[in-house]
mmCIF file of C-alpha atoms in Angstrom:
data_model
loop_
_atom_site.group_PDB
_atom_site.id
_atom_site.type_symbol
_atom_site.label_atom_id
_atom_site.label_comp_id
_atom_site.label_asym_id
_atom_site.label_seq_id
_atom_site.Cartn_x
_atom_site.Cartn_y
_atom_site.Cartn_z
ATOM 1 C CA MET A 621 -43.354 -167.122 -53.918
ATOM 2 C CA GLU A 622 -40.664 -168.643 -51.711
ATOM 3 C CA GLU A 623 -39.074 -171.790 -53.202
ATOM 4 C CA LYS A 624 -39.694 -174.948 -51.166
ATOM 5 C CA PHE A 625 -36.704 -176.385 -49.336
ATOM 6 C CA SER A 626 -35.322 -179.423 -51.217
ATOM 7 C CA LEU A 627 -33.521 -182.075 -49.182
ATOM 8 C CA LYS A 628 -32.406 -183.872 -52.340
ATOM 9 C CA LYS A 629 -30.641 -180.690 -53.623
ATOM 10 C CA THR A 630 -29.112 -180.195 -50.129
ATOM 11 C CA VAL A 631 -27.671 -183.697 -50.166
ATOM 12 C CA SER A 632 -26.167 -183.158 -53.612
ATOM 13 C CA LEU A 633 -24.607 -179.865 -52.620
ATOM 14 C CA THR A 634 -23.329 -181.316 -49.404
ATOM 15 C CA LEU A 635 -21.674 -184.130 -51.338
ATOM 16 C CA GLY A 636 -20.019 -181.671 -53.680
ATOM 17 C CA LEU A 637 -18.823 -179.270 -50.987
ATOM 18 C CA SER A 638 -17.504 -182.045 -48.722
ATOM 19 C CA PHE A 639 -15.590 -183.458 -51.707
ATOM 20 C CA LEU A 640 -13.951 -180.007 -52.237
ATOM 21 C CA VAL A 641 -12.952 -179.758 -48.559
ATOM 22 C CA MET A 642 -11.670 -183.331 -48.532
ATOM 23 C CA SER A 643 -9.660 -182.706 -51.742
ATOM 24 C CA TYR A 644 -8.227 -179.472 -50.372
ATOM 25 C CA THR A 645 -7.154 -180.975 -47.057
ATOM 26 C CA GLY A 646 -5.763 -184.027 -48.934
ATOM 27 C CA ILE A 647 -3.604 -181.754 -51.075
ATOM 28 C CA MET A 648 -2.424 -179.816 -47.970
ATOM 29 C CA LEU A 649 -1.535 -183.077 -46.182
ATOM 30 C CA PHE A 650 0.440 -184.137 -49.291
ATOM 31 C CA MET A 651 2.505 -180.928 -48.788
ATOM 32 C CA THR A 652 3.033 -181.279 -44.987
ATOM 33 C CA PRO A 653 6.177 -182.494 -43.304
ATOM 34 C CA LYS A 654 6.274 -185.724 -41.279
ATOM 35 C CA GLY A 655 4.314 -185.668 -38.072
ATOM 36 C CA LYS A 656 7.369 -185.565 -35.899
ATOM 37 C CA ILE A 657 8.705 -182.530 -37.770
ATOM 38 C CA ALA A 658 5.358 -180.748 -37.745
ATOM 39 C CA PHE A 659 4.833 -181.219 -33.963
ATOM 40 C CA TRP A 660 8.484 -180.369 -33.175
ATOM 41 C CA THR A 661 8.545 -177.118 -35.109
ATOM 42 C CA ASP A 662 4.876 -176.063 -34.563
ATOM 43 C CA TRP A 663 4.556 -176.100 -38.369
ATOM 44 C CA THR A 664 1.562 -174.433 -40.073
ATOM 45 C CA LEU A 665 0.431 -173.879 -43.673
ATOM 46 C CA LEU A 666 -2.073 -171.138 -44.470
ATOM 47 C CA GLY A 667 -2.793 -170.749 -40.737
ATOM 48 C CA LEU A 668 -3.562 -174.424 -39.967
ATOM 49 C CA THR A 669 -1.415 -177.114 -38.337
ATOM 50 C CA LYS A 670 -0.943 -180.619 -39.669
ATOM 51 C CA THR A 671 -3.300 -181.901 -36.851
ATOM 52 C CA GLN A 672 -6.028 -179.466 -37.932
ATOM 53 C CA TYR A 673 -5.701 -180.518 -41.627
ATOM 54 C CA THR A 674 -5.832 -184.187 -40.594
ATOM 55 C CA ASP A 675 -8.940 -183.642 -38.391
ATOM 56 C CA LEU A 676 -10.709 -181.636 -41.212
ATOM 57 C CA HIS A 677 -9.804 -184.393 -43.711
ATOM 58 C CA ILE A 678 -11.291 -187.119 -41.519
ATOM 59 C CA THR A 679 -14.456 -185.276 -40.646
ATOM 60 C CA SER A 680 -15.130 -184.134 -44.200
ATOM 61 C CA MET A 681 -14.543 -187.735 -45.313
ATOM 62 C CA PHE A 682 -17.308 -188.975 -43.053
ATOM 63 C CA LEU A 683 -19.618 -186.148 -44.270
ATOM 64 C CA PHE A 684 -18.792 -187.144 -47.854
ATOM 65 C CA LEU A 685 -19.581 -190.823 -47.168
ATOM 66 C CA ALA A 686 -22.897 -190.008 -45.469
ATOM 67 C CA ALA A 687 -23.895 -187.647 -48.266
ATOM 68 C CA GLY A 688 -22.824 -190.184 -50.790
ATOM 69 C CA ILE A 689 -24.958 -192.959 -49.317
ATOM 70 C CA TRP A 690 -27.917 -190.599 -49.094
ATOM 71 C CA HIS A 691 -27.334 -189.510 -52.678
ATOM 72 C CA ILE A 692 -27.444 -193.123 -53.844
ATOM 73 C CA TYR A 693 -30.655 -193.617 -51.934
ATOM 74 C CA TYR A 694 -32.325 -190.649 -53.686
ATOM 75 C CA ASN A 695 -30.988 -191.744 -57.126
ATOM 76 C CA TRP A 696 -31.414 -195.512 -56.734
ATOM 77 C CA LYS A 697 -34.022 -195.866 -59.427
ATOM 78 C CA PRO A 698 -32.050 -193.909 -62.131
ATOM 79 C CA LEU A 699 -28.994 -195.891 -61.162
ATOM 80 C CA VAL A 700 -30.733 -199.249 -61.576
ATOM 81 C CA SER A 701 -32.299 -198.025 -64.785
ATOM 82 C CA TYR A 702 -28.851 -197.121 -66.078
ATOM 83 C CA LEU A 703 -27.499 -200.565 -65.283
ATOM 84 C CA LYS A 704 -30.328 -202.262 -67.271
ATOM 85 C CA ASN A 705 -29.803 -203.181 -70.943
ATOM 86 C CA HIS A 706 -32.306 -202.741 -73.740
ATOM 87 C CA LEU A 707 -34.041 -206.026 -72.597
ATOM 88 C CA HIS A 708 -34.516 -204.541 -69.199
ATOM 89 C CA ARG A 709 -32.189 -206.995 -67.488
ATOM 90 C CA LEU A 710 -29.816 -205.828 -64.752
ATOM 91 C CA THR A 711 -26.299 -205.833 -66.169
ATOM 92 C CA PRO A 712 -23.870 -204.114 -63.807
ATOM 93 C CA LEU A 713 -20.892 -205.130 -65.947
ATOM 94 C CA LYS A 714 -21.318 -202.467 -68.563
ATOM 95 C CA LYS A 715 -18.389 -201.243 -70.608
ATOM 96 C CA GLU A 716 -18.360 -197.944 -68.734
ATOM 97 C CA PHE A 717 -18.364 -199.728 -65.326
ATOM 98 C CA LEU A 718 -15.622 -202.112 -66.418
ATOM 99 C CA ALA A 719 -13.488 -199.205 -67.607
ATOM 100 C CA ALA A 720 -13.933 -197.408 -64.324
ATOM 101 C CA LEU A 721 -13.092 -200.637 -62.413
ATOM 102 C CA VAL A 722 -9.956 -201.300 -64.398
ATOM 103 C CA LEU A 723 -8.761 -197.663 -63.876
ATOM 104 C CA ASN A 724 -9.217 -198.019 -60.120
ATOM 105 C CA LEU A 725 -7.622 -201.375 -59.996
ATOM 106 C CA PHE A 726 -4.654 -200.016 -61.909
ATOM 107 C CA PHE A 727 -4.160 -197.205 -59.394
ATOM 108 C CA VAL A 728 -4.359 -199.640 -56.476
ATOM 109 C CA GLY A 729 -2.150 -202.319 -58.089
ATOM 110 C CA ALA A 730 0.506 -199.861 -59.310
ATOM 111 C CA THR A 731 0.642 -198.265 -55.886
ATOM 112 C CA MET A 732 1.051 -201.562 -54.075
ATOM 113 C CA LEU A 733 3.682 -202.875 -56.534
ATOM 114 C CA HIS A 734 5.620 -199.566 -56.536
ATOM 115 C CA LEU A 735 5.120 -199.122 -60.279
ATOM 116 C CA PRO A 736 5.156 -195.929 -62.297
ATOM 117 C CA PRO A 737 3.568 -193.459 -62.425
ATOM 118 C CA MET A 738 2.142 -194.120 -58.962
ATOM 119 C CA GLN A 739 5.593 -194.578 -57.440
ATOM 120 C CA SER A 740 6.613 -191.203 -58.839
ATOM 121 C CA ILE A 741 3.783 -189.560 -56.852
ATOM 122 C CA VAL A 742 4.906 -191.403 -53.723
ATOM 123 C CA ASN A 743 8.508 -190.248 -54.372
ATOM 124 C CA LEU A 744 7.386 -186.668 -54.795
ATOM 125 C CA ASN A 745 5.655 -186.846 -51.419
ATOM 126 C CA THR A 746 8.843 -188.260 -49.843
ATOM 127 C CA SER A 747 10.890 -185.499 -51.470
ATOM 128 C CA ILE A 748 8.564 -182.847 -50.066
ATOM 129 C CA LYS A 749 8.901 -184.296 -46.558
ATOM 130 C CA ASP A 750 12.682 -184.498 -46.973
ATOM 131 C CA TYR A 751 12.675 -180.823 -47.959
ATOM 132 C CA TRP A 752 10.886 -179.820 -44.756
ATOM 133 C CA GLU A 753 13.281 -181.913 -42.680
ATOM 134 C CA ARG A 754 16.290 -180.200 -44.242
ATOM 135 C CA GLN A 755 14.733 -176.776 -43.860
ATOM 136 C CA VAL A 756 13.594 -176.833 -40.248
ATOM 137 C CA GLY A 757 15.428 -179.818 -38.712
ATOM 138 C CA ALA A 758 14.282 -183.004 -37.008
ATOM 139 C CA PRO A 759 13.693 -183.897 -33.316
ATOM 140 C CA PRO A 760 16.221 -186.173 -31.648
ATOM 141 C CA PHE A 761 13.444 -188.915 -31.569
ATOM 142 C CA GLY A 762 9.829 -189.290 -32.293
ATOM 143 C CA HIS A 763 7.546 -187.169 -30.116
ATOM 144 C CA ALA A 764 10.471 -185.601 -28.287
ATOM 145 C CA GLU A 765 8.148 -182.711 -27.475
ATOM 146 C CA GLU A 766 6.445 -184.969 -24.950
ATOM 147 C CA ALA A 767 9.786 -185.611 -23.057
ATOM 148 C CA THR A 768 10.532 -183.676 -19.834
ATOM 149 C CA VAL A 769 13.442 -181.416 -19.219
ATOM 150 C CA ALA A 770 14.851 -183.792 -16.681
ATOM 151 C CA SER A 771 14.813 -186.708 -19.142
ATOM 152 C CA LEU A 772 16.422 -184.761 -21.985
ATOM 153 C CA ALA A 773 19.150 -182.870 -19.993
ATOM 154 C CA PRO A 774 21.522 -185.962 -19.867
ATOM 155 C CA GLN A 775 21.635 -185.982 -23.647
ATOM 156 C CA GLY A 776 23.650 -182.792 -23.489
ATOM 157 C CA GLY A 777 25.782 -184.063 -20.579
ATOM 158 C CA ILE A 778 24.132 -181.641 -18.115
ATOM 159 C CA ASP A 779 21.941 -182.016 -15.057
ATOM 160 C CA THR A 780 18.404 -180.665 -14.634
ATOM 161 C CA PRO A 781 19.326 -177.533 -12.757
ATOM 162 C CA THR A 782 21.771 -176.525 -15.487
ATOM 163 C CA ALA A 783 19.141 -177.160 -18.149
ATOM 164 C CA MET A 784 16.671 -175.025 -16.223
ATOM 165 C CA LYS A 785 19.243 -172.246 -15.899
ATOM 166 C CA ARG A 786 19.885 -172.234 -19.653
ATOM 167 C CA LEU A 787 16.193 -172.026 -20.429
ATOM 168 C CA ARG A 788 15.615 -169.146 -18.004
ATOM 169 C CA ASN A 789 18.726 -167.313 -19.315
ATOM 170 C CA ALA A 790 17.195 -167.701 -22.850
ATOM 171 C CA GLY A 791 14.047 -165.928 -21.588
ATOM 172 C CA PHE A 792 11.757 -168.924 -21.123
ATOM 173 C CA HIS A 793 9.358 -169.157 -18.217
ATOM 174 C CA VAL A 794 9.932 -172.630 -16.711
ATOM 175 C CA LYS A 795 8.364 -174.006 -13.553
ATOM 176 C CA ASN A 796 10.302 -177.297 -12.958
ATOM 177 C CA GLY A 797 12.140 -180.132 -14.597
ATOM 178 C CA ARG A 798 9.052 -182.263 -14.793
ATOM 179 C CA GLN A 799 7.561 -180.004 -17.484
ATOM 180 C CA THR A 800 7.580 -181.346 -21.026
ATOM 181 C CA LEU A 801 9.079 -179.370 -23.856
ATOM 182 C CA GLU A 802 5.557 -179.138 -25.321
ATOM 183 C CA GLN A 803 4.155 -177.558 -22.107
ATOM 184 C CA ILE A 804 7.047 -175.028 -21.984
ATOM 185 C CA ALA A 805 6.686 -174.196 -25.647
ATOM 186 C CA ILE A 806 2.911 -173.575 -25.315
ATOM 187 C CA GLU A 807 3.359 -171.420 -22.249
ATOM 188 C CA ASN A 808 6.015 -169.312 -23.974
ATOM 189 C CA GLY A 809 4.363 -169.220 -27.385
ATOM 190 C CA VAL A 810 7.302 -170.901 -29.226
ATOM 191 C CA SER A 811 8.007 -174.283 -30.771
ATOM 192 C CA ALA A 812 9.354 -177.314 -28.826
ATOM 193 C CA GLN A 813 12.403 -177.151 -31.116
ATOM 194 C CA LYS A 814 13.335 -173.677 -29.826
ATOM 195 C CA VAL A 815 13.046 -174.837 -26.212
ATOM 196 C CA TYR A 816 15.272 -177.852 -26.995
ATOM 197 C CA ASP A 817 17.835 -175.725 -28.844
ATOM 198 C CA ALA A 818 18.056 -173.316 -25.912
ATOM 199 C CA MET A 819 18.574 -176.141 -23.482
ATOM 200 C CA LEU A 820 21.002 -178.183 -25.596
ATOM 201 C CA PRO A 821 22.551 -175.784 -28.161
ATOM 202 C CA GLN A 822 24.739 -178.607 -29.679
ATOM 203 C CA ALA A 823 21.682 -180.721 -30.527
ATOM 204 C CA ARG A 824 21.507 -179.605 -34.137
ATOM 205 C CA VAL A 825 25.064 -180.823 -34.776
ATOM 206 C CA GLN A 826 24.153 -184.212 -33.319
ATOM 207 C CA GLN A 827 20.849 -184.305 -35.348
ATOM 208 C CA SER A 828 22.715 -183.722 -38.627
ATOM 209 C CA VAL A 829 24.309 -187.179 -38.431
ATOM 210 C CA ALA A 830 20.989 -188.981 -37.592
ATOM 211 C CA PRO A 831 19.843 -191.622 -40.052
ATOM 212 C CA LEU A 832 17.163 -190.758 -42.571
ATOM 213 C CA SER A 833 13.753 -191.901 -41.490
ATOM 214 C CA GLY A 834 11.425 -194.117 -43.555
ATOM 215 C CA MET A 835 14.237 -195.666 -45.478
ATOM 216 C CA GLY A 836 12.351 -198.737 -46.535
ATOM 217 C CA ARG A 837 9.796 -196.941 -48.565
ATOM 218 C CA ARG A 838 12.246 -194.567 -50.256
ATOM 219 C CA SER A 839 13.103 -195.231 -53.868
ATOM 220 C CA ILE A 840 16.718 -195.352 -55.134
ATOM 221 C CA ALA A 841 15.968 -192.395 -57.357
ATOM 222 C CA SER A 842 14.604 -190.243 -54.490
ATOM 223 C CA LEU A 843 17.799 -190.845 -52.487
ATOM 224 C CA ALA A 844 19.907 -189.871 -55.515
ATOM 225 C CA ASP A 845 17.843 -186.764 -56.129
ATOM 226 C CA ALA A 846 18.381 -185.648 -52.560
ATOM 227 C CA GLY A 847 22.146 -186.030 -53.051
ATOM 228 C CA HIS A 848 22.557 -188.980 -50.647
ATOM 229 C CA ILE A 849 23.907 -191.507 -53.228
ATOM 230 C CA ASP A 850 25.045 -191.660 -56.913
ATOM 231 C CA LEU A 851 22.288 -193.247 -58.960
ATOM 232 C CA GLU A 852 24.482 -194.742 -61.684
ATOM 233 C CA LYS A 853 26.933 -196.208 -59.204
ATOM 234 C CA ALA A 854 24.067 -197.566 -57.020
ATOM 235 C CA LEU A 855 22.324 -199.285 -59.907
ATOM 236 C CA ALA A 856 25.638 -200.714 -61.215
ATOM 237 C CA TYR A 857 26.373 -202.061 -57.788
ATOM 238 C CA LEU A 858 22.997 -203.690 -57.366
ATOM 239 C CA GLU A 859 23.193 -205.197 -60.867
ATOM 240 C CA ALA A 860 26.582 -206.684 -60.044
ATOM 241 C CA GLU A 861 25.009 -208.169 -56.923
ATOM 242 C CA GLY A 862 22.327 -209.789 -58.928
ATOM 243 C CA VAL A 863 19.551 -207.452 -57.733
ATOM 244 C CA ASP A 864 16.746 -206.716 -60.117
ATOM 245 C CA ALA A 865 16.382 -202.965 -59.453
ATOM 246 C CA THR A 866 15.286 -199.783 -61.327
ATOM 247 C CA PRO A 867 15.461 -196.175 -60.170
ATOM 248 C CA GLN A 868 11.898 -196.538 -58.962
ATOM 249 C CA SER A 869 12.657 -199.620 -56.846
ATOM 250 C CA THR A 870 12.331 -199.048 -53.080
ATOM 251 C CA MET A 871 15.137 -199.657 -50.662
ATOM 252 C CA ARG A 872 13.012 -202.371 -48.978
ATOM 253 C CA ASP A 873 12.744 -204.306 -52.195
ATOM 254 C CA ALA A 874 16.394 -204.021 -53.053
ATOM 255 C CA ALA A 875 17.516 -204.836 -49.569
ATOM 256 C CA GLY A 876 15.211 -207.814 -49.400
ATOM 257 C CA GLN A 877 16.898 -209.347 -52.468
ATOM 258 C CA LEU A 878 20.267 -208.994 -50.770
ATOM 259 C CA GLY A 879 19.178 -210.283 -47.420
ATOM 260 C CA THR A 880 19.995 -207.067 -45.617
ATOM 261 C CA THR A 881 18.173 -204.074 -44.174
ATOM 262 C CA PRO A 882 17.324 -200.830 -45.989
ATOM 263 C CA TYR A 883 19.640 -198.784 -43.671
ATOM 264 C CA GLU A 884 22.578 -201.213 -44.158
ATOM 265 C CA LEU A 885 22.060 -201.093 -47.958
ATOM 266 C CA PHE A 886 21.906 -197.266 -47.827
ATOM 267 C CA GLU A 887 25.194 -197.147 -45.898
ATOM 268 C CA THR A 888 26.735 -199.431 -48.563
ATOM 269 C CA LEU A 889 25.492 -197.376 -51.523
ATOM 270 C CA LYS A 890 26.530 -194.122 -49.864
ATOM 271 C CA ALA A 891 30.065 -195.392 -49.362
ATOM 272 C CA LEU A 892 30.510 -196.473 -53.019
ATOM 273 C CA PRO A 893 33.717 -194.949 -54.488
#
């Protein structure tokens, strides 16, 4: 005899499977480079782009929320029964609920206040993104792939016809100077970065001296781990300046105490003898 279709079981399985998809895409997004790097280099991981991972994460989140609400609806009576004490009074503040609440509040609070171990997770994410930037390079500015050949050519001290000639000599099919790097890249099956490098071959030298992005949220320890500053000298300098800082302190917090910007503080720490 064929088993009767159960909507309740379907909701439970949907909740579980959407949680797995959301968790997987969340982990993958943790491993991805910054958006400007991903779009610039046509980055993929296990066959999917950062945009595809983001889209999957968002849609699976909505499915998870819908299944979760439906799941609560189906299990409302057992939930209410669980929250009742032996006198059959509704007591939502049970020990187990309070423990779960405190755990969640700790994660939220520690993250907002940049405290360990949450800040260590944030630093790891920053380190991963820095790794990708060192490995594949960064665009000259955010969303440079959307710029046209004509607007980018002056960066290399050349005119549009020269830029077009360079691209065609490099084997790229280009229609006109009004095309964006992204359009040329898609048409030729390459990344926007390769188009830019063919047009302005000296760009990588110029990019190497560009300031690090997201300086404010970086911790002092993460900058030291990346070899940009000396941790001991940096902490000694900040202590001498009356700044209450630890290796896990962000550049924004330290700079705020000095009345300067994160980038200015970084340049100071980098230049310490």
